[in-house]
mmCIF file of N, CA, C and O in Angstrom:
data_model
loop_
_atom_site.group_PDB
_atom_site.id
_atom_site.type_symbol
_atom_site.label_atom_id
_atom_site.label_comp_id
_atom_site.label_asym_id
_atom_site.label_seq_id
_atom_site.Cartn_x
_atom_site.Cartn_y
_atom_site.Cartn_z
ATOM 1 N N UNK A 1 0.564 -14.402 14.956
ATOM 2 C CA UNK A 1 0.948 -14.154 13.463
ATOM 3 C C UNK A 1 1.828 -13.627 13.209
ATOM 4 O O UNK A 1 2.670 -13.562 14.600
ATOM 5 N N UNK A 2 2.790 -14.261 12.258
ATOM 6 C CA UNK A 2 3.674 -13.689 12.342
ATOM 7 C C UNK A 2 4.542 -12.939 10.894
ATOM 8 O O UNK A 2 3.808 -13.126 9.519
ATOM 9 N N UNK A 3 5.130 -11.752 11.143
ATOM 10 C CA UNK A 3 5.180 -11.076 10.584
ATOM 11 C C UNK A 3 7.115 -10.776 10.155
ATOM 12 O O UNK A 3 7.633 -11.328 10.752
ATOM 13 N N UNK A 4 7.504 -11.084 8.393
ATOM 14 C CA UNK A 4 9.052 -10.760 8.252
ATOM 15 C C UNK A 4 8.874 -9.565 7.703
ATOM 16 O O UNK A 4 8.168 -9.189 6.382
ATOM 17 N N UNK A 5 9.723 -8.774 7.899
ATOM 18 C CA UNK A 5 9.493 -7.143 6.921
ATOM 19 C C UNK A 5 11.055 -7.450 6.824
ATOM 20 O O UNK A 5 12.232 -7.241 7.723
ATOM 21 N N UNK A 6 11.359 -6.724 5.500
ATOM 22 C CA UNK A 6 13.086 -5.935 5.032
ATOM 23 C C UNK A 6 12.802 -4.567 4.964
ATOM 24 O O UNK A 6 11.697 -3.876 3.829
ATOM 25 N N UNK A 7 13.365 -3.952 6.154
ATOM 26 C CA UNK A 7 12.860 -2.846 6.010
ATOM 27 C C UNK A 7 13.802 -2.130 5.421
ATOM 28 O O UNK A 7 15.162 -2.160 5.942
ATOM 29 N N UNK A 8 13.312 -0.721 4.938
ATOM 30 C CA UNK A 8 14.493 0.414 3.928
ATOM 31 C C UNK A 8 15.059 1.160 4.766
ATOM 32 O O UNK A 8 15.586 1.588 4.677
ATOM 33 N N UNK A 9 13.750 1.801 5.886
ATOM 34 C CA UNK A 9 14.052 2.896 6.675
ATOM 35 C C UNK A 9 14.034 2.464 7.805
ATOM 36 O O UNK A 9 12.662 2.758 8.158
ATOM 37 N N UNK A 10 14.624 2.033 8.849
ATOM 38 C CA UNK A 10 14.219 1.716 9.759
ATOM 39 C C UNK A 10 13.607 2.124 10.907
ATOM 40 O O UNK A 10 12.725 2.993 11.735
ATOM 41 N N UNK A 11 14.348 3.946 11.012
ATOM 42 C CA UNK A 11 13.948 5.176 12.119
ATOM 43 C C UNK A 11 12.843 4.582 11.655
ATOM 44 O O UNK A 11 11.332 5.591 12.285
ATOM 45 N N UNK A 12 12.276 5.532 10.229
ATOM 46 C CA UNK A 12 10.913 6.140 9.731
ATOM 47 C C UNK A 12 9.493 5.011 9.701
ATOM 48 O O UNK A 12 8.789 4.998 10.595
ATOM 49 N N UNK A 13 9.899 3.354 10.012
ATOM 50 C CA UNK A 13 9.305 2.312 10.083
ATOM 51 C C UNK A 13 9.225 2.183 11.507
ATOM 52 O O UNK A 13 7.739 2.339 11.573
ATOM 53 N N UNK A 14 10.055 1.988 12.192
ATOM 54 C CA UNK A 14 9.865 2.091 13.768
ATOM 55 C C UNK A 14 9.027 3.451 14.222
ATOM 56 O O UNK A 14 8.211 2.948 15.078
ATOM 57 N N UNK A 15 9.148 4.373 14.027
ATOM 58 C CA UNK A 15 8.739 5.535 14.832
ATOM 59 C C UNK A 15 7.415 5.823 14.489
ATOM 60 O O UNK A 15 6.307 6.502 15.217
ATOM 61 N N UNK A 16 6.988 5.329 13.127
ATOM 62 C CA UNK A 16 5.795 5.470 12.629
ATOM 63 C C UNK A 16 5.302 4.671 12.690
ATOM 64 O O UNK A 16 3.731 4.363 13.728
ATOM 65 N N UNK A 17 4.890 3.674 11.288
ATOM 66 C CA UNK A 17 3.844 2.270 11.967
ATOM 67 C C UNK A 17 4.231 1.250 12.998
ATOM 68 O O UNK A 17 3.241 1.316 13.696
ATOM 69 N N UNK A 18 5.846 1.564 13.264
ATOM 70 C CA UNK A 18 5.916 0.213 14.479
ATOM 71 C C UNK A 18 5.045 0.722 16.075
ATOM 72 O O UNK A 18 4.546 0.058 16.660
ATOM 73 N N UNK A 19 5.551 2.170 16.272
ATOM 74 C CA UNK A 19 4.450 2.791 17.355
ATOM 75 C C UNK A 19 3.196 2.609 17.055
ATOM 76 O O UNK A 19 2.782 2.147 17.978
ATOM 77 N N UNK A 20 2.808 3.197 16.385
ATOM 78 C CA UNK A 20 1.358 2.776 15.693
ATOM 79 C C UNK A 20 0.644 1.759 16.124
ATOM 80 O O UNK A 20 -0.239 1.166 16.825
ATOM 81 N N UNK A 21 1.224 0.589 14.690
ATOM 82 C CA UNK A 21 1.043 -0.510 15.638
ATOM 83 C C UNK A 21 1.092 -1.142 17.144
ATOM 84 O O UNK A 21 0.073 -2.154 17.367
ATOM 85 N N UNK A 22 2.119 -1.119 17.240
ATOM 86 C CA UNK A 22 2.043 -1.464 19.103
ATOM 87 C C UNK A 22 1.254 -0.964 19.995
ATOM 88 O O UNK A 22 0.456 -1.690 20.662
ATOM 89 N N UNK A 23 0.596 -0.070 19.644
ATOM 90 C CA UNK A 23 -0.146 1.035 20.496
ATOM 91 C C UNK A 23 -1.600 0.528 20.283
ATOM 92 O O UNK A 23 -2.629 0.176 21.101
ATOM 93 N N UNK A 24 -2.210 0.276 18.708
ATOM 94 C CA UNK A 24 -3.202 -0.628 18.645
ATOM 95 C C UNK A 24 -3.713 -2.577 18.939
ATOM 96 O O UNK A 24 -4.402 -2.383 19.302
ATOM 97 N N UNK A 25 -2.673 -3.324 18.727
ATOM 98 C CA UNK A 25 -3.026 -4.541 19.133
ATOM 99 C C UNK A 25 -3.702 -4.881 20.221
ATOM 100 O O UNK A 25 -3.938 -5.414 20.231
ATOM 101 N N UNK A 26 -2.807 -4.189 21.138
ATOM 102 C CA UNK A 26 -3.825 -4.497 22.775
ATOM 103 C C UNK A 26 -5.219 -4.794 22.601
ATOM 104 O O UNK A 26 -5.829 -5.220 23.322
ATOM 105 N N UNK A 27 -6.099 -3.764 21.702
ATOM 106 C CA UNK A 27 -6.826 -2.861 22.237
ATOM 107 C C UNK A 27 -7.492 -4.067 21.201
ATOM 108 O O UNK A 27 -8.943 -4.234 21.418
ATOM 109 N N UNK A 28 -7.261 -5.115 20.108
ATOM 110 C CA UNK A 28 -7.992 -6.004 19.524
ATOM 111 C C UNK A 28 -7.539 -7.522 20.378
ATOM 112 O O UNK A 28 -7.664 -8.854 20.224
ATOM 113 N N UNK A 29 -6.957 -7.364 21.775
ATOM 114 C CA UNK A 29 -6.314 -8.513 22.602
ATOM 115 C C UNK A 29 -5.171 -9.412 21.883
ATOM 116 O O UNK A 29 -4.364 -10.742 22.287
ATOM 117 N N UNK A 30 -4.185 -8.386 20.954
ATOM 118 C CA UNK A 30 -3.195 -9.027 21.009
ATOM 119 C C UNK A 30 -1.994 -8.925 21.952
ATOM 120 O O UNK A 30 -1.894 -7.641 22.538
ATOM 121 N N UNK A 31 -0.893 -9.677 21.961
ATOM 122 C CA UNK A 31 0.208 -8.860 22.375
ATOM 123 C C UNK A 31 1.527 -9.691 21.816
ATOM 124 O O UNK A 31 1.773 -10.490 20.648
ATOM 125 N N UNK A 32 2.565 -9.012 21.406
ATOM 126 C CA UNK A 32 4.240 -9.756 20.855
ATOM 127 C C UNK A 32 4.650 -10.425 21.741
ATOM 128 O O UNK A 32 4.682 -10.680 23.413
ATOM 129 N N UNK A 33 5.136 -11.814 21.589
ATOM 130 C CA UNK A 33 5.693 -12.305 22.027
ATOM 131 C C UNK A 33 7.821 -12.315 21.349
ATOM 132 O O UNK A 33 7.940 -12.716 22.435
ATOM 133 N N UNK A 34 7.664 -12.222 20.198
ATOM 134 C CA UNK A 34 9.214 -11.399 19.766
ATOM 135 C C UNK A 34 8.829 -10.053 18.857
ATOM 136 O O UNK A 34 8.158 -10.156 18.025
ATOM 137 N N UNK A 35 9.903 -9.338 19.363
ATOM 138 C CA UNK A 35 10.086 -8.560 18.355
ATOM 139 C C UNK A 35 11.506 -8.057 18.040
ATOM 140 O O UNK A 35 12.441 -7.926 18.808
ATOM 141 N N UNK A 36 12.251 -9.045 16.894
ATOM 142 C CA UNK A 36 13.184 -8.271 16.822
ATOM 143 C C UNK A 36 14.639 -8.106 15.231
ATOM 144 O O UNK A 36 13.748 -8.657 14.444
ATOM 145 N N UNK A 37 14.953 -7.442 15.143
ATOM 146 C CA UNK A 37 15.423 -7.214 13.795
ATOM 147 C C UNK A 37 16.798 -8.706 13.569
ATOM 148 O O UNK A 37 17.470 -9.200 14.562
ATOM 149 N N UNK A 38 17.856 -8.168 12.341
ATOM 150 C CA UNK A 38 18.512 -8.755 11.768
ATOM 151 C C UNK A 38 18.941 -10.436 11.540
ATOM 152 O O UNK A 38 19.406 -10.930 11.931
ATOM 153 N N UNK A 39 16.973 -10.639 10.625
ATOM 154 C CA UNK A 39 17.368 -12.226 11.145
ATOM 155 C C UNK A 39 18.984 -13.023 10.400
ATOM 156 O O UNK A 39 18.566 -12.202 9.086
ATOM 157 N N UNK A 40 18.718 -13.843 9.825
ATOM 158 C CA UNK A 40 19.830 -14.808 9.851
ATOM 159 C C UNK A 40 19.265 -15.378 8.489
ATOM 160 O O UNK A 40 18.513 -16.506 8.725
ATOM 161 N N UNK A 41 19.923 -15.465 7.411
ATOM 162 C CA UNK A 41 19.021 -16.330 6.557
ATOM 163 C C UNK A 41 19.659 -17.379 6.341
ATOM 164 O O UNK A 41 20.918 -17.795 5.641
ATOM 165 N N UNK A 42 19.063 -18.855 6.836
ATOM 166 C CA UNK A 42 19.650 -20.135 6.903
ATOM 167 C C UNK A 42 19.101 -21.026 5.345
ATOM 168 O O UNK A 42 20.282 -22.214 5.106
ATOM 169 N N UNK A 43 18.161 -21.111 5.056
ATOM 170 C CA UNK A 43 17.596 -21.525 3.991
ATOM 171 C C UNK A 43 16.364 -20.508 2.819
ATOM 172 O O UNK A 43 15.802 -20.124 3.670
ATOM 173 N N UNK A 44 16.605 -20.862 1.584
ATOM 174 C CA UNK A 44 15.341 -19.853 1.413
ATOM 175 C C UNK A 44 16.323 -18.604 0.332
ATOM 176 O O UNK A 44 17.297 -18.966 0.393
ATOM 177 N N UNK A 45 15.472 -17.636 -0.060
ATOM 178 C CA UNK A 45 16.168 -16.768 -0.669
ATOM 179 C C UNK A 45 14.850 -15.250 -0.408
ATOM 180 O O UNK A 45 15.459 -14.699 -0.894
ATOM 181 N N UNK A 46 14.605 -15.371 0.522
ATOM 182 C CA UNK A 46 14.013 -14.065 1.141
ATOM 183 C C UNK A 46 14.262 -14.266 2.623
ATOM 184 O O UNK A 46 14.150 -15.331 3.369
ATOM 185 N N UNK A 47 14.764 -12.820 2.947
ATOM 186 C CA UNK A 47 14.688 -12.554 4.633
ATOM 187 C C UNK A 47 15.927 -12.210 5.107
ATOM 188 O O UNK A 47 16.319 -11.719 6.550
ATOM 189 N N UNK A 48 16.977 -12.774 4.330
ATOM 190 C CA UNK A 48 18.457 -12.017 5.134
ATOM 191 C C UNK A 48 18.250 -10.638 5.800
ATOM 192 O O UNK A 48 18.139 -9.477 4.870
ATOM 193 N N UNK A 49 18.257 -10.495 7.066
ATOM 194 C CA UNK A 49 18.819 -8.971 7.502
ATOM 195 C C UNK A 49 17.503 -8.527 8.106
ATOM 196 O O UNK A 49 16.913 -7.285 8.446
ATOM 197 N N UNK A 50 16.298 -9.415 8.091
ATOM 198 C CA UNK A 50 15.134 -9.193 8.024
ATOM 199 C C UNK A 50 14.093 -8.822 9.429
ATOM 200 O O UNK A 50 15.224 -9.221 10.682
ATOM 201 N N UNK A 51 13.679 -8.157 10.007
ATOM 202 C CA UNK A 51 13.279 -8.009 11.021
ATOM 203 C C UNK A 51 11.870 -9.216 11.307
ATOM 204 O O UNK A 51 10.912 -9.255 10.391
ATOM 205 N N UNK A 52 11.622 -9.824 11.866
ATOM 206 C CA UNK A 52 10.557 -10.412 12.647
ATOM 207 C C UNK A 52 9.437 -10.618 14.323
ATOM 208 O O UNK A 52 10.357 -9.911 14.779
ATOM 209 N N UNK A 53 8.325 -10.124 13.784
ATOM 210 C CA UNK A 53 7.696 -10.140 14.528
ATOM 211 C C UNK A 53 6.623 -11.156 14.912
ATOM 212 O O UNK A 53 5.749 -11.576 13.480
ATOM 213 N N UNK A 54 6.204 -11.735 15.766
ATOM 214 C CA UNK A 54 5.202 -12.442 16.433
ATOM 215 C C UNK A 54 4.516 -12.513 17.512
ATOM 216 O O UNK A 54 5.018 -11.931 18.363
ATOM 217 N N UNK A 55 3.117 -12.491 17.094
ATOM 218 C CA UNK A 55 1.940 -12.138 17.712
ATOM 219 C C UNK A 55 1.517 -12.680 17.765
ATOM 220 O O UNK A 55 1.109 -14.142 18.029
ATOM 221 N N UNK A 56 0.702 -13.022 19.706
ATOM 222 C CA UNK A 56 -0.191 -13.823 20.239
ATOM 223 C C UNK A 56 -1.857 -13.130 20.104
ATOM 224 O O UNK A 56 -2.208 -11.998 20.549
ATOM 225 N N UNK A 57 -2.687 -13.938 19.913
ATOM 226 C CA UNK A 57 -3.998 -13.302 19.660
ATOM 227 C C UNK A 57 -5.126 -14.388 20.482
ATOM 228 O O UNK A 57 -4.274 -15.381 20.314
ATOM 229 N N UNK A 58 -5.836 -13.950 20.817
ATOM 230 C CA UNK A 58 -7.016 -14.688 21.463
ATOM 231 C C UNK A 58 -7.381 -16.453 20.626
ATOM 232 O O UNK A 58 -7.227 -17.661 21.347
ATOM 233 N N UNK A 59 -7.654 -15.874 19.158
ATOM 234 C CA UNK A 59 -7.954 -16.828 18.035
ATOM 235 C C UNK A 59 -7.563 -16.361 16.995
ATOM 236 O O UNK A 59 -7.334 -14.692 16.591
ATOM 237 N N UNK A 60 -7.984 -16.434 16.079
ATOM 238 C CA UNK A 60 -8.004 -16.085 14.717
ATOM 239 C C UNK A 60 -8.523 -15.280 14.032
ATOM 240 O O UNK A 60 -8.263 -14.448 13.755
ATOM 241 N N UNK A 61 -9.892 -15.514 14.883
ATOM 242 C CA UNK A 61 -11.058 -13.794 14.717
ATOM 243 C C UNK A 61 -10.586 -12.579 15.617
ATOM 244 O O UNK A 61 -10.989 -11.679 14.527
ATOM 245 N N UNK A 62 -9.629 -12.593 16.073
ATOM 246 C CA UNK A 62 -9.103 -11.182 16.890
ATOM 247 C C UNK A 62 -8.192 -11.070 15.695
ATOM 248 O O UNK A 62 -8.202 -9.828 15.869
ATOM 249 N N UNK A 63 -7.244 -11.795 15.564
ATOM 250 C CA UNK A 63 -6.559 -11.475 14.896
ATOM 251 C C UNK A 63 -7.285 -10.818 13.590
ATOM 252 O O UNK A 63 -6.483 -9.805 12.611
ATOM 253 N N UNK A 64 -7.890 -11.476 13.033
ATOM 254 C CA UNK A 64 -8.978 -10.602 11.823
ATOM 255 C C UNK A 64 -9.492 -9.076 11.806
ATOM 256 O O UNK A 64 -9.044 -8.849 10.632
ATOM 257 N N UNK A 65 -10.005 -9.602 13.049
ATOM 258 C CA UNK A 65 -10.984 -8.167 13.364
ATOM 259 C C UNK A 65 -9.681 -7.522 13.801
ATOM 260 O O UNK A 65 -10.310 -5.990 13.165
ATOM 261 N N UNK A 66 -8.097 -7.273 13.785
ATOM 262 C CA UNK A 66 -7.359 -6.300 13.799
ATOM 263 C C UNK A 66 -7.149 -6.345 12.550
ATOM 264 O O UNK A 66 -6.568 -4.740 11.923
ATOM 265 N N UNK A 67 -6.893 -6.895 11.826
ATOM 266 C CA UNK A 67 -5.786 -6.665 10.604
ATOM 267 C C UNK A 67 -7.093 -6.497 9.433
ATOM 268 O O UNK A 67 -6.316 -5.512 8.296
ATOM 269 N N UNK A 68 -8.461 -6.221 9.688
ATOM 270 C CA UNK A 68 -9.263 -6.192 8.990
ATOM 271 C C UNK A 68 -9.933 -4.268 9.393
ATOM 272 O O UNK A 68 -10.402 -3.992 8.851
ATOM 273 N N UNK A 69 -9.637 -4.273 10.299
ATOM 274 C CA UNK A 69 -9.781 -3.132 11.175
ATOM 275 C C UNK A 69 -9.542 -1.483 9.773
ATOM 276 O O UNK A 69 -8.689 -1.222 9.758
ATOM 277 N N UNK A 70 -10.427 -0.625 10.050
ATOM 278 C CA UNK A 70 -10.463 0.574 9.870
ATOM 279 C C UNK A 70 -9.317 0.843 10.339
ATOM 280 O O UNK A 70 -8.296 2.031 9.511
ATOM 281 N N UNK A 71 -8.728 0.870 11.470
ATOM 282 C CA UNK A 71 -7.922 1.617 11.973
ATOM 283 C C UNK A 71 -6.272 0.991 11.400
ATOM 284 O O UNK A 71 -6.143 1.362 11.684
ATOM 285 N N UNK A 72 -6.358 -0.487 11.755
ATOM 286 C CA UNK A 72 -5.495 -0.532 10.769
ATOM 287 C C UNK A 72 -4.659 -0.645 9.908
ATOM 288 O O UNK A 72 -4.075 0.009 9.403
ATOM 289 N N UNK A 73 -6.224 0.019 8.736
ATOM 290 C CA UNK A 73 -6.177 -0.072 7.141
ATOM 291 C C UNK A 73 -5.162 1.619 7.175
ATOM 292 O O UNK A 73 -4.560 1.548 6.252
ATOM 293 N N UNK A 74 -5.261 2.099 8.194
ATOM 294 C CA UNK A 74 -4.738 3.779 8.138
ATOM 295 C C UNK A 74 -3.165 3.320 8.415
ATOM 296 O O UNK A 74 -2.187 3.963 8.043
ATOM 297 N N UNK A 75 -2.617 2.961 9.891
ATOM 298 C CA UNK A 75 -1.578 2.205 10.009
ATOM 299 C C UNK A 75 -0.870 2.011 8.950
ATOM 300 O O UNK A 75 0.405 2.537 8.702
ATOM 301 N N UNK A 76 -1.614 0.831 8.307
ATOM 302 C CA UNK A 76 0.036 0.255 7.363
ATOM 303 C C UNK A 76 0.120 0.826 6.118
ATOM 304 O O UNK A 76 1.306 0.706 5.645
ATOM 305 N N UNK A 77 -0.457 2.170 5.668
ATOM 306 C CA UNK A 77 -0.286 3.574 4.931
ATOM 307 C C UNK A 77 0.932 3.476 5.483
ATOM 308 O O UNK A 77 1.650 4.518 4.683
ATOM 309 N N UNK A 78 0.932 3.593 6.767
ATOM 310 C CA UNK A 78 2.843 3.849 7.487
ATOM 311 C C UNK A 78 4.023 3.440 7.065
ATOM 312 O O UNK A 78 5.408 4.258 6.942
ATOM 313 N N UNK A 79 3.579 2.346 6.456
ATOM 314 C CA UNK A 79 5.074 1.586 5.985
ATOM 315 C C UNK A 79 4.864 1.537 4.433
ATOM 316 O O UNK A 79 6.105 1.294 4.324
ATOM 317 N N UNK A 80 4.131 2.177 3.559
ATOM 318 C CA UNK A 80 3.839 2.378 1.993
ATOM 319 C C UNK A 80 5.633 2.594 2.037
ATOM 320 O O UNK A 80 5.922 3.385 2.115
ATOM 321 N N UNK A 81 6.310 1.926 1.094
ATOM 322 C CA UNK A 81 7.218 2.165 0.672
ATOM 323 C C UNK A 81 8.998 2.561 1.838
ATOM 324 O O UNK A 81 10.068 2.796 1.573
ATOM 325 N N UNK A 82 8.335 1.934 2.734
ATOM 326 C CA UNK A 82 9.352 1.714 3.949
ATOM 327 C C UNK A 82 9.855 -0.076 4.259
ATOM 328 O O UNK A 82 10.879 -0.052 4.838
ATOM 329 N N UNK A 83 8.870 -0.858 3.784
ATOM 330 C CA UNK A 83 9.355 -2.179 4.066
ATOM 331 C C UNK A 83 9.266 -3.491 3.024
ATOM 332 O O UNK A 83 7.793 -2.426 2.678
ATOM 333 N N UNK A 84 9.074 -4.490 2.486
ATOM 334 C CA UNK A 84 8.590 -5.081 2.088
ATOM 335 C C UNK A 84 8.099 -6.045 3.210
ATOM 336 O O UNK A 84 8.841 -6.390 4.052
ATOM 337 N N UNK A 85 7.045 -6.503 3.196
ATOM 338 C CA UNK A 85 6.219 -7.774 4.571
ATOM 339 C C UNK A 85 5.841 -8.744 3.883
ATOM 340 O O UNK A 85 5.170 -8.678 2.510
ATOM 341 N N UNK A 86 6.080 -9.981 4.683
ATOM 342 C CA UNK A 86 5.218 -10.880 4.920
ATOM 343 C C UNK A 86 4.309 -11.199 6.182
ATOM 344 O O UNK A 86 4.730 -11.006 6.892
ATOM 345 N N UNK A 87 3.269 -11.709 5.781
ATOM 346 C CA UNK A 87 2.367 -11.841 6.835
ATOM 347 C C UNK A 87 1.576 -12.974 7.083
ATOM 348 O O UNK A 87 0.915 -13.258 6.434
ATOM 349 N N UNK A 88 1.656 -13.794 7.823
ATOM 350 C CA UNK A 88 1.146 -15.112 7.957
ATOM 351 C C UNK A 88 0.628 -15.436 9.117
ATOM 352 O O UNK A 88 0.807 -14.923 10.353
ATOM 353 N N UNK A 89 -0.853 -15.990 9.368
ATOM 354 C CA UNK A 89 -1.497 -16.130 10.390
ATOM 355 C C UNK A 89 -1.619 -17.622 10.659
ATOM 356 O O UNK A 89 -2.377 -18.393 9.415
ATOM 357 N N UNK A 90 -1.741 -18.393 11.510
ATOM 358 C CA UNK A 90 -1.450 -19.596 11.974
ATOM 359 C C UNK A 90 -1.922 -19.725 13.379
ATOM 360 O O UNK A 90 -1.254 -19.296 14.406
ATOM 361 N N UNK A 91 -1.959 -21.008 13.497
ATOM 362 C CA UNK A 91 -2.392 -21.564 14.651
ATOM 363 C C UNK A 91 -1.162 -22.224 15.784
ATOM 364 O O UNK A 91 -0.722 -23.170 14.390
ATOM 365 N N UNK A 92 -0.830 -21.670 16.839
ATOM 366 C CA UNK A 92 0.148 -22.631 17.455
ATOM 367 C C UNK A 92 0.113 -23.229 18.531
ATOM 368 O O UNK A 92 -1.086 -22.822 19.143
ATOM 369 N N UNK A 93 0.903 -23.782 19.431
ATOM 370 C CA UNK A 93 0.739 -24.325 21.043
ATOM 371 C C UNK A 93 0.768 -22.623 21.796
ATOM 372 O O UNK A 93 1.614 -21.646 21.541
ATOM 373 N N UNK A 94 0.523 -23.417 22.773
ATOM 374 C CA UNK A 94 0.542 -21.919 23.730
ATOM 375 C C UNK A 94 1.831 -21.250 23.931
ATOM 376 O O UNK A 94 2.977 -22.479 24.759
ATOM 377 N N UNK A 95 2.260 -20.039 23.639
ATOM 378 C CA UNK A 95 3.923 -20.156 23.927
ATOM 379 C C UNK A 95 3.414 -18.713 24.863
ATOM 380 O O UNK A 95 2.549 -17.747 24.949
ATOM 381 N N UNK A 96 4.275 -18.778 25.748
ATOM 382 C CA UNK A 96 4.471 -16.967 26.616
ATOM 383 C C UNK A 96 4.838 -16.416 26.499
ATOM 384 O O UNK A 96 6.086 -15.873 25.546
ATOM 385 N N UNK A 97 3.982 -14.952 26.294
ATOM 386 C CA UNK A 97 4.990 -14.205 26.411
ATOM 387 C C UNK A 97 6.175 -13.315 26.259
ATOM 388 O O UNK A 97 6.604 -13.993 27.887
ATOM 389 N N UNK A 98 6.815 -12.678 25.987
ATOM 390 C CA UNK A 98 8.338 -12.141 26.813
ATOM 391 C C UNK A 98 8.139 -10.625 27.296
ATOM 392 O O UNK A 98 6.847 -10.094 26.873
#
């Protein structure tokens, strides 16, 4: 899962949504591979300064169970108004966690 977020209030985003999502992800089998702010836009029209999160899941169904869970539905509300977010779910090669 690849998340790109243009965060408007980093402190509120990280302390609320970020902390809650980080606590929930392992319960569904996910783990972070990358969490980093300050993307440099080299091409396109969206994402300059954005934060990027890449998480690894056992399979698409595990990621979907997380994404569609009632627990995550509540957590997503914590980012309302704090960030513009894009989320992609994609199969990829095995990548070691950081």
